[in-house]
Amino acid sequence: MTDAAPVSPVDRAGLRDRTDRALADFLAGQRAWLAAADDSLLPVAEALEAFVLRGGKRLRPAFAYWGYRGAGGTDSDQVVAALAALEFVQASALIHDDLMDRSDTRRGEPAVHRRFAAHHRVAGWVGNADGFGDSAAILLGDLCLVWSDQLLHGAGLDPYQVQRARPVFDEMRTEVTIGQYLDVLAQASGDTSVERAGKIARYKSAKYTVERPLLLGAALADASAPLREAYSGYGLPLGEAFQLRDDVLGVFGDPRQTGKPAGDDLREGKRTFLVAAALETTDATGRALLAKRLGDPGLDPDGIDQLREVIAASGALARTEQRITTLTDTALAALDRADVTAEAREVLVELAIVATRRSL
């Protein structure tokens, strides 16, 4: 007889399966609506079903759900469905991000703009296939944002609950959008400061990955002000640590695990904390190489290895790993002081570990 495998914190309370069912049910309804409007919209339904249902860690609904339960909220399928709306916010951000970064793949499959460009070529349509793909990705990303509203409001919650949660949901979507802009701006302006990289990480990812989902759940449960403050104390540093781990994987990650080409962040010229720290501490030769090759779309495997060596030798990788540890410790200390239910505390600790030590 063997011990049962430990349950992932995302699977506690059957949450991943319940979230997936809520998303599948919603998307089935949207497919029917699109098909009734025009048969040519079926590829839109198929693309978004594939994007939303066949990938994703479901971390954001998990943080929101346990934020809700930690504040004393009662479990229900309606709450799970409402929090599944976060996956459409995530889908919107990723579809647009892939387009802006000219990424070829996402989760091992063609990015949405590449998928629709290929659809154009196969169909033999007139005009520019890549331009069609870009336009489709913009529109599908926007559609996901619309659907996030629709699912939140149509999940069957008490209208007063939704009214409490609405400001958090709106602010979160504003923050991730301006974070994306700040990221694009940094790449265009060449701003390589550690301070700017930290701000981008906070707005582009940290807030909408952990802090805002927690506060969304807290709002649905009508949590007290001290608990909401504790959730921010836990969620903001943890979200930043999550993004720093993502930055490390974007440079040093295994494509078989990340689902994206090796060194993609280097080709895209992302001004992450990791890169900013390297530029701050490397020697003149290292800075010259980073200035020359960072953001080169034709960067080959040898070039990627050279930039990796500069980043590691500068101490930036070790510095980033240490910052991940420090931020995670800060988050867990804030959680330790929070007045949350015992089960929620346990799961939120486990989620912190998954979010910052993951390999995907």
Tab-separated table of C-alpha atoms in Angstrom:
chain	number	residue	atom	x	y	z
A	1	MET	CA	0.000	0.000	0.000
A	2	THR	CA	1.379	3.429	-0.943
A	3	ASP	CA	0.569	6.900	0.260
A	4	ALA	CA	-1.672	8.965	-1.997
A	5	ALA	CA	0.068	11.666	-4.029
A	6	PRO	CA	-0.256	15.128	-2.477
A	7	VAL	CA	-3.032	17.265	-3.907
A	8	SER	CA	-1.909	20.411	-5.705
A	9	PRO	CA	-3.200	23.565	-3.980
A	10	VAL	CA	-4.914	24.507	-7.246
A	11	ASP	CA	-6.878	21.250	-7.018
A	12	ARG	CA	-8.025	21.648	-3.421
A	13	ALA	CA	-11.828	21.694	-3.109
A	14	GLY	CA	-11.875	20.300	-6.668
A	15	LEU	CA	-11.232	23.862	-7.794
A	16	ARG	CA	-9.381	23.265	-11.058
A	17	ASP	CA	-12.036	20.854	-12.370
A	18	ARG	CA	-14.851	23.107	-11.229
A	19	THR	CA	-13.224	26.136	-12.846
A	20	ASP	CA	-12.705	24.204	-16.078
A	21	ARG	CA	-16.356	23.102	-16.093
A	22	ALA	CA	-17.544	26.657	-15.559
A	23	LEU	CA	-15.357	27.878	-18.417
A	24	ALA	CA	-16.451	25.035	-20.707
A	25	ASP	CA	-20.138	25.675	-20.007
A	26	PHE	CA	-19.741	29.388	-20.640
A	27	LEU	CA	-17.763	28.845	-23.847
A	28	ALA	CA	-20.349	26.353	-25.116
A	29	GLY	CA	-22.970	29.071	-24.786
A	30	GLN	CA	-20.748	31.584	-26.558
A	31	ARG	CA	-20.067	29.101	-29.364
A	32	ALA	CA	-23.813	28.697	-29.917
A	33	TRP	CA	-24.278	32.481	-29.953
A	34	LEU	CA	-21.428	32.982	-32.434
A	35	ALA	CA	-22.676	30.171	-34.703
A	36	ALA	CA	-26.161	31.699	-34.743
A	37	ALA	CA	-24.684	35.065	-35.711
A	38	ASP	CA	-22.565	33.703	-38.580
A	39	ASP	CA	-20.941	30.371	-39.429
A	40	SER	CA	-17.675	32.132	-40.219
A	41	LEU	CA	-17.309	32.919	-36.498
A	42	LEU	CA	-16.819	29.255	-35.571
A	43	PRO	CA	-13.004	29.553	-35.910
A	44	VAL	CA	-13.186	32.297	-33.275
A	45	ALA	CA	-15.032	29.977	-30.909
A	46	GLU	CA	-12.599	27.143	-31.627
A	47	ALA	CA	-9.536	29.330	-31.090
A	48	LEU	CA	-10.745	30.672	-27.743
A	49	GLU	CA	-11.876	27.246	-26.554
A	50	ALA	CA	-8.409	25.906	-27.345
A	51	PHE	CA	-6.660	28.848	-25.708
A	52	VAL	CA	-8.698	28.932	-22.507
A	53	LEU	CA	-9.487	25.256	-21.943
A	54	ARG	CA	-6.260	23.536	-23.021
A	55	GLY	CA	-3.787	25.408	-20.886
A	56	GLY	CA	-3.257	27.699	-17.942
A	57	LYS	CA	-2.321	27.058	-14.332
A	58	ARG	CA	-5.605	28.435	-12.892
A	59	LEU	CA	-3.606	30.284	-10.236
A	60	ARG	CA	-5.685	33.454	-10.359
A	61	PRO	CA	-9.043	31.770	-9.641
A	62	ALA	CA	-7.292	29.779	-6.909
A	63	PHE	CA	-5.993	32.896	-5.162
A	64	ALA	CA	-9.413	34.530	-5.508
A	65	TYR	CA	-11.283	31.481	-4.211
A	66	TRP	CA	-9.073	31.023	-1.156
A	67	GLY	CA	-9.168	34.748	-0.500
A	68	TYR	CA	-12.944	34.370	-0.436
A	69	ARG	CA	-12.887	31.267	1.754
A	70	GLY	CA	-10.253	32.782	4.039
A	71	ALA	CA	-12.643	35.645	4.735
A	72	GLY	CA	-15.378	33.217	5.737
A	73	GLY	CA	-17.137	32.954	2.385
A	74	THR	CA	-19.364	29.925	1.771
A	75	ASP	CA	-18.404	27.639	-1.098
A	76	SER	CA	-20.693	27.495	-4.128
A	77	ASP	CA	-20.451	26.728	-7.823
A	78	GLN	CA	-21.699	30.234	-8.526
A	79	VAL	CA	-18.676	31.724	-6.747
A	80	VAL	CA	-16.324	29.428	-8.656
A	81	ALA	CA	-17.931	30.426	-11.957
A	82	ALA	CA	-17.674	34.126	-11.136
A	83	LEU	CA	-13.989	33.785	-10.255
A	84	ALA	CA	-13.356	31.816	-13.456
A	85	ALA	CA	-13.857	35.183	-15.183
A	86	LEU	CA	-10.233	35.881	-14.219
A	87	GLU	CA	-9.154	33.341	-16.837
A	88	PHE	CA	-10.642	35.520	-19.562
A	89	VAL	CA	-8.711	38.539	-18.267
A	90	GLN	CA	-5.607	36.369	-18.403
A	91	ALA	CA	-6.420	35.152	-21.910
A	92	SER	CA	-6.907	38.717	-23.119
A	93	ALA	CA	-3.561	39.815	-21.681
A	94	LEU	CA	-1.678	36.850	-23.148
A	95	ILE	CA	-3.216	37.116	-26.624
A	96	HIS	CA	-2.332	40.809	-26.811
A	97	ASP	CA	1.099	40.238	-25.219
A	98	ASP	CA	1.998	37.581	-27.792
A	99	LEU	CA	1.010	39.930	-30.584
A	100	MET	CA	3.018	42.852	-29.215
A	101	ASP	CA	6.048	40.617	-28.660
A	102	ARG	CA	5.637	38.901	-32.063
A	103	SER	CA	5.769	35.555	-30.254
A	104	ASP	CA	5.294	32.484	-32.409
A	105	THR	CA	3.971	30.126	-29.745
A	106	ARG	CA	2.051	29.999	-26.491
A	107	ARG	CA	1.859	26.809	-24.396
A	108	GLY	CA	3.510	24.904	-27.215
A	109	GLU	CA	0.868	25.906	-29.788
A	110	PRO	CA	0.798	28.722	-32.363
A	111	ALA	CA	0.019	32.106	-30.828
A	112	VAL	CA	-3.429	33.414	-31.781
A	113	HIS	CA	-2.117	35.908	-34.350
A	114	ARG	CA	-0.057	33.136	-35.967
A	115	ARG	CA	-3.049	30.772	-35.933
A	116	PHE	CA	-5.251	33.217	-37.832
A	117	ALA	CA	-2.485	34.190	-40.243
A	118	ALA	CA	-2.151	30.492	-41.104
A	119	HIS	CA	-5.950	30.259	-41.486
A	120	HIS	CA	-5.792	33.129	-44.008
A	121	ARG	CA	-3.038	31.411	-46.016
A	122	VAL	CA	-4.752	28.024	-46.094
A	123	ALA	CA	-8.024	29.633	-47.224
A	124	GLY	CA	-6.228	31.518	-50.003
A	125	TRP	CA	-7.811	34.840	-49.079
A	126	VAL	CA	-6.708	38.180	-50.495
A	127	GLY	CA	-4.586	40.697	-48.635
A	128	ASN	CA	-1.827	40.280	-46.092
A	129	ALA	CA	-2.094	37.108	-44.000
A	130	ASP	CA	-0.023	38.465	-41.103
A	131	GLY	CA	-2.080	41.640	-40.998
A	132	PHE	CA	-5.242	39.542	-40.803
A	133	GLY	CA	-3.745	37.495	-37.977
A	134	ASP	CA	-2.799	40.636	-36.064
A	135	SER	CA	-6.274	42.102	-36.435
A	136	ALA	CA	-7.894	38.851	-35.334
A	137	ALA	CA	-5.695	38.671	-32.225
A	138	ILE	CA	-6.616	42.228	-31.207
A	139	LEU	CA	-10.299	41.464	-31.587
A	140	LEU	CA	-10.162	38.070	-29.844
A	141	GLY	CA	-8.247	39.593	-26.949
A	142	ASP	CA	-10.883	42.317	-26.672
A	143	LEU	CA	-13.629	39.687	-26.844
A	144	CYS	CA	-12.074	37.834	-23.909
A	145	LEU	CA	-12.177	41.036	-21.880
A	146	VAL	CA	-15.866	41.472	-22.721
A	147	TRP	CA	-16.548	37.864	-21.773
A	148	SER	CA	-14.817	38.325	-18.419
A	149	ASP	CA	-17.519	40.888	-17.586
A	150	GLN	CA	-20.255	38.644	-18.896
A	151	LEU	CA	-19.174	35.644	-16.825
A	152	LEU	CA	-18.705	37.662	-13.634
A	153	HIS	CA	-22.182	39.151	-13.922
A	154	GLY	CA	-23.918	36.029	-15.210
A	155	ALA	CA	-22.556	33.478	-12.727
A	156	GLY	CA	-25.635	33.677	-10.498
A	157	LEU	CA	-24.244	35.605	-7.540
A	158	ASP	CA	-26.241	38.027	-5.442
A	159	PRO	CA	-26.126	41.408	-7.250
A	160	TYR	CA	-24.870	43.079	-4.067
A	161	GLN	CA	-21.880	40.701	-4.031
A	162	VAL	CA	-21.056	41.606	-7.606
A	163	GLN	CA	-21.455	45.296	-6.808
A	164	ARG	CA	-18.884	44.976	-3.989
A	165	ALA	CA	-16.449	43.143	-6.259
A	166	ARG	CA	-16.836	45.352	-9.303
A	167	PRO	CA	-14.374	48.138	-8.314
A	168	VAL	CA	-11.638	45.573	-7.644
A	169	PHE	CA	-12.284	43.858	-10.980
A	170	ASP	CA	-12.215	47.155	-12.872
A	171	GLU	CA	-9.053	48.418	-11.189
A	172	MET	CA	-7.290	45.112	-11.834
A	173	ARG	CA	-7.995	45.293	-15.565
A	174	THR	CA	-6.844	48.904	-15.695
A	175	GLU	CA	-3.615	48.006	-13.890
A	176	VAL	CA	-2.691	45.132	-16.192
A	177	THR	CA	-3.352	47.315	-19.243
A	178	ILE	CA	-1.149	50.183	-18.078
A	179	GLY	CA	1.460	47.639	-17.019
A	180	GLN	CA	1.521	46.324	-20.572
A	181	TYR	CA	1.956	49.875	-21.843
A	182	LEU	CA	4.817	50.563	-19.430
A	183	ASP	CA	6.486	47.378	-20.664
A	184	VAL	CA	6.184	48.453	-24.302
A	185	LEU	CA	7.409	51.941	-23.368
A	186	ALA	CA	10.487	50.580	-21.593
A	187	GLN	CA	11.443	48.510	-24.623
A	188	ALA	CA	10.984	51.496	-26.943
A	189	SER	CA	12.759	54.036	-24.725
A	190	GLY	CA	15.531	51.691	-23.595
A	191	ASP	CA	14.836	52.413	-19.914
A	192	THR	CA	16.915	49.764	-18.158
A	193	SER	CA	16.619	50.898	-14.540
A	194	VAL	CA	15.873	48.365	-11.834
A	195	GLU	CA	13.214	50.742	-10.475
A	196	ARG	CA	11.354	50.855	-13.798
A	197	ALA	CA	11.579	47.064	-14.166
A	198	GLY	CA	10.085	46.657	-10.679
A	199	LYS	CA	7.170	48.959	-11.449
A	200	ILE	CA	6.418	47.116	-14.684
A	201	ALA	CA	6.460	43.796	-12.816
A	202	ARG	CA	4.044	45.135	-10.207
A	203	TYR	CA	1.488	46.521	-12.639
A	204	LYS	CA	1.821	44.073	-15.523
A	205	SER	CA	1.702	40.921	-13.437
A	206	ALA	CA	2.044	41.145	-9.650
A	207	LYS	CA	-1.197	42.919	-8.934
A	208	TYR	CA	-3.451	40.961	-11.259
A	209	THR	CA	-1.860	37.601	-10.529
A	210	VAL	CA	-2.193	37.543	-6.739
A	211	GLU	CA	-3.215	40.759	-4.981
A	212	ARG	CA	-6.301	41.698	-7.006
A	213	PRO	CA	-7.674	38.138	-7.217
A	214	LEU	CA	-7.347	37.879	-3.417
A	215	LEU	CA	-9.097	41.214	-2.991
A	216	LEU	CA	-11.775	40.157	-5.467
A	217	GLY	CA	-12.520	37.108	-3.329
A	218	ALA	CA	-12.394	39.249	-0.211
A	219	ALA	CA	-14.918	41.677	-1.701
A	220	LEU	CA	-17.312	38.851	-2.555
A	221	ALA	CA	-17.086	37.689	1.084
A	222	ASP	CA	-17.423	41.258	2.420
A	223	ALA	CA	-14.091	40.953	4.244
A	224	SER	CA	-12.981	43.430	6.881
A	225	ALA	CA	-10.547	46.260	6.097
A	226	PRO	CA	-7.731	44.678	8.195
A	227	LEU	CA	-8.031	41.429	6.263
A	228	ARG	CA	-8.019	43.222	2.925
A	229	GLU	CA	-4.867	45.048	4.052
A	230	ALA	CA	-3.269	41.734	5.054
A	231	TYR	CA	-4.152	40.233	1.688
A	232	SER	CA	-2.364	43.121	-0.037
A	233	GLY	CA	0.626	42.604	2.244
A	234	TYR	CA	0.743	38.984	1.134
A	235	GLY	CA	-0.371	39.366	-2.466
A	236	LEU	CA	1.752	42.228	-3.786
A	237	PRO	CA	5.208	40.864	-2.880
A	238	LEU	CA	4.163	37.358	-3.835
A	239	GLY	CA	2.903	38.565	-7.215
A	240	GLU	CA	6.202	40.329	-7.820
A	241	ALA	CA	8.087	37.152	-6.890
A	242	PHE	CA	5.858	35.244	-9.345
A	243	GLN	CA	6.798	37.666	-12.128
A	244	LEU	CA	10.500	37.442	-11.291
A	245	ARG	CA	10.279	33.657	-11.542
A	246	ASP	CA	8.580	34.135	-14.917
A	247	ASP	CA	11.437	36.415	-15.991
A	248	VAL	CA	14.024	33.801	-15.024
A	249	LEU	CA	12.128	31.138	-16.970
A	250	GLY	CA	11.863	33.492	-19.953
A	251	VAL	CA	15.668	33.470	-20.203
A	252	PHE	CA	16.785	30.181	-18.666
A	253	GLY	CA	13.639	28.018	-18.913
A	254	ASP	CA	13.265	24.765	-20.832
A	255	PRO	CA	10.973	25.273	-23.878
A	256	ARG	CA	9.525	21.792	-23.301
A	257	GLN	CA	8.200	23.048	-19.982
A	258	THR	CA	7.479	26.707	-20.713
A	259	GLY	CA	5.853	26.144	-24.113
A	260	LYS	CA	7.807	29.090	-25.584
A	261	PRO	CA	11.052	29.150	-27.585
A	262	ALA	CA	14.279	29.297	-25.558
A	263	GLY	CA	15.410	32.845	-24.804
A	264	ASP	CA	12.261	34.438	-26.222
A	265	ASP	CA	12.428	37.291	-23.695
A	266	LEU	CA	15.944	38.102	-24.936
A	267	ARG	CA	14.803	38.248	-28.560
A	268	GLU	CA	11.916	40.488	-27.545
A	269	GLY	CA	14.230	42.801	-25.594
A	270	LYS	CA	12.188	42.715	-22.398
A	271	ARG	CA	13.548	45.119	-19.774
A	272	THR	CA	12.971	42.808	-16.816
A	273	PHE	CA	14.471	43.043	-13.338
A	274	LEU	CA	16.863	40.250	-14.366
A	275	VAL	CA	18.139	42.219	-17.370
A	276	ALA	CA	18.198	45.526	-15.496
A	277	ALA	CA	20.246	43.963	-12.691
A	278	ALA	CA	22.700	42.545	-15.241
A	279	LEU	CA	23.136	45.903	-16.953
A	280	GLU	CA	23.724	47.520	-13.568
A	281	THR	CA	26.534	45.196	-12.471
A	282	THR	CA	28.187	43.644	-15.557
A	283	ASP	CA	31.416	45.020	-17.031
A	284	ALA	CA	31.734	47.172	-20.144
A	285	THR	CA	32.046	44.135	-22.408
A	286	GLY	CA	28.894	42.606	-20.975
A	287	ARG	CA	26.949	45.862	-21.301
A	288	ALA	CA	28.073	46.227	-24.902
A	289	LEU	CA	26.941	42.699	-25.730
A	290	LEU	CA	23.578	43.207	-24.046
A	291	ALA	CA	23.107	46.541	-25.828
A	292	LYS	CA	23.948	44.943	-29.174
A	293	ARG	CA	22.026	41.667	-28.963
A	294	LEU	CA	19.115	42.284	-26.579
A	295	GLY	CA	15.957	42.688	-28.669
A	296	ASP	CA	17.496	41.109	-31.780
A	297	PRO	CA	14.716	38.994	-33.354
A	298	GLY	CA	17.371	36.957	-35.177
A	299	LEU	CA	19.170	35.962	-31.982
A	300	ASP	CA	20.403	32.387	-32.480
A	301	PRO	CA	21.115	29.721	-29.825
A	302	ASP	CA	24.781	30.767	-29.549
A	303	GLY	CA	23.749	34.377	-29.022
A	304	ILE	CA	21.234	33.327	-26.371
A	305	ASP	CA	23.921	31.355	-24.565
A	306	GLN	CA	26.258	34.366	-24.654
A	307	LEU	CA	23.623	36.636	-23.101
A	308	ARG	CA	22.781	33.998	-20.497
A	309	GLU	CA	26.454	33.833	-19.549
A	310	VAL	CA	26.637	37.620	-19.156
A	311	ILE	CA	23.511	37.667	-16.981
A	312	ALA	CA	24.688	34.820	-14.768
A	313	ALA	CA	28.283	36.083	-14.477
A	314	SER	CA	27.074	39.572	-13.527
A	315	GLY	CA	25.374	38.149	-10.448
A	316	ALA	CA	21.950	39.200	-11.747
A	317	LEU	CA	20.550	35.667	-11.714
A	318	ALA	CA	21.631	35.102	-8.112
A	319	ARG	CA	20.316	38.559	-7.171
A	320	THR	CA	16.956	37.787	-8.752
A	321	GLU	CA	16.728	34.441	-6.984
A	322	GLN	CA	17.496	36.136	-3.682
A	323	ARG	CA	14.830	38.756	-4.337
A	324	ILE	CA	12.299	36.024	-5.074
A	325	THR	CA	13.126	34.456	-1.692
A	326	THR	CA	12.922	37.787	0.154
A	327	LEU	CA	9.610	38.759	-1.429
A	328	THR	CA	8.129	35.335	-0.715
A	329	ASP	CA	9.232	35.511	2.924
A	330	THR	CA	7.651	38.972	3.213
A	331	ALA	CA	4.402	37.652	1.746
A	332	LEU	CA	4.261	34.664	4.082
A	333	ALA	CA	4.970	36.867	7.102
A	334	ALA	CA	1.992	39.068	6.177
A	335	LEU	CA	-0.188	35.982	5.756
A	336	ASP	CA	0.931	34.702	9.149
A	337	ARG	CA	-0.477	37.861	10.743
A	338	ALA	CA	-3.775	37.677	8.824
A	339	ASP	CA	-7.012	36.568	10.466
A	340	VAL	CA	-7.943	33.884	7.933
A	341	THR	CA	-9.476	30.444	8.284
A	342	ALA	CA	-7.022	27.607	8.953
A	343	GLU	CA	-7.680	25.789	5.682
A	344	ALA	CA	-7.265	28.945	3.599
A	345	ARG	CA	-3.999	29.791	5.353
A	346	GLU	CA	-2.644	26.333	4.566
A	347	VAL	CA	-3.607	26.520	0.907
A	348	LEU	CA	-2.320	30.082	0.479
A	349	VAL	CA	1.075	28.998	1.822
A	350	GLU	CA	1.101	26.129	-0.679
A	351	LEU	CA	0.068	28.466	-3.504
A	352	ALA	CA	2.971	30.772	-2.642
A	353	ILE	CA	5.376	27.875	-3.073
A	354	VAL	CA	3.798	26.797	-6.381
A	355	ALA	CA	3.833	30.345	-7.726
A	356	THR	CA	7.493	31.054	-6.964
A	357	ARG	CA	9.206	27.684	-7.392
A	358	ARG	CA	7.395	26.497	-10.499
A	359	SER	CA	9.163	25.232	-13.604
A	360	LEU	CA	6.332	26.150	-16.004
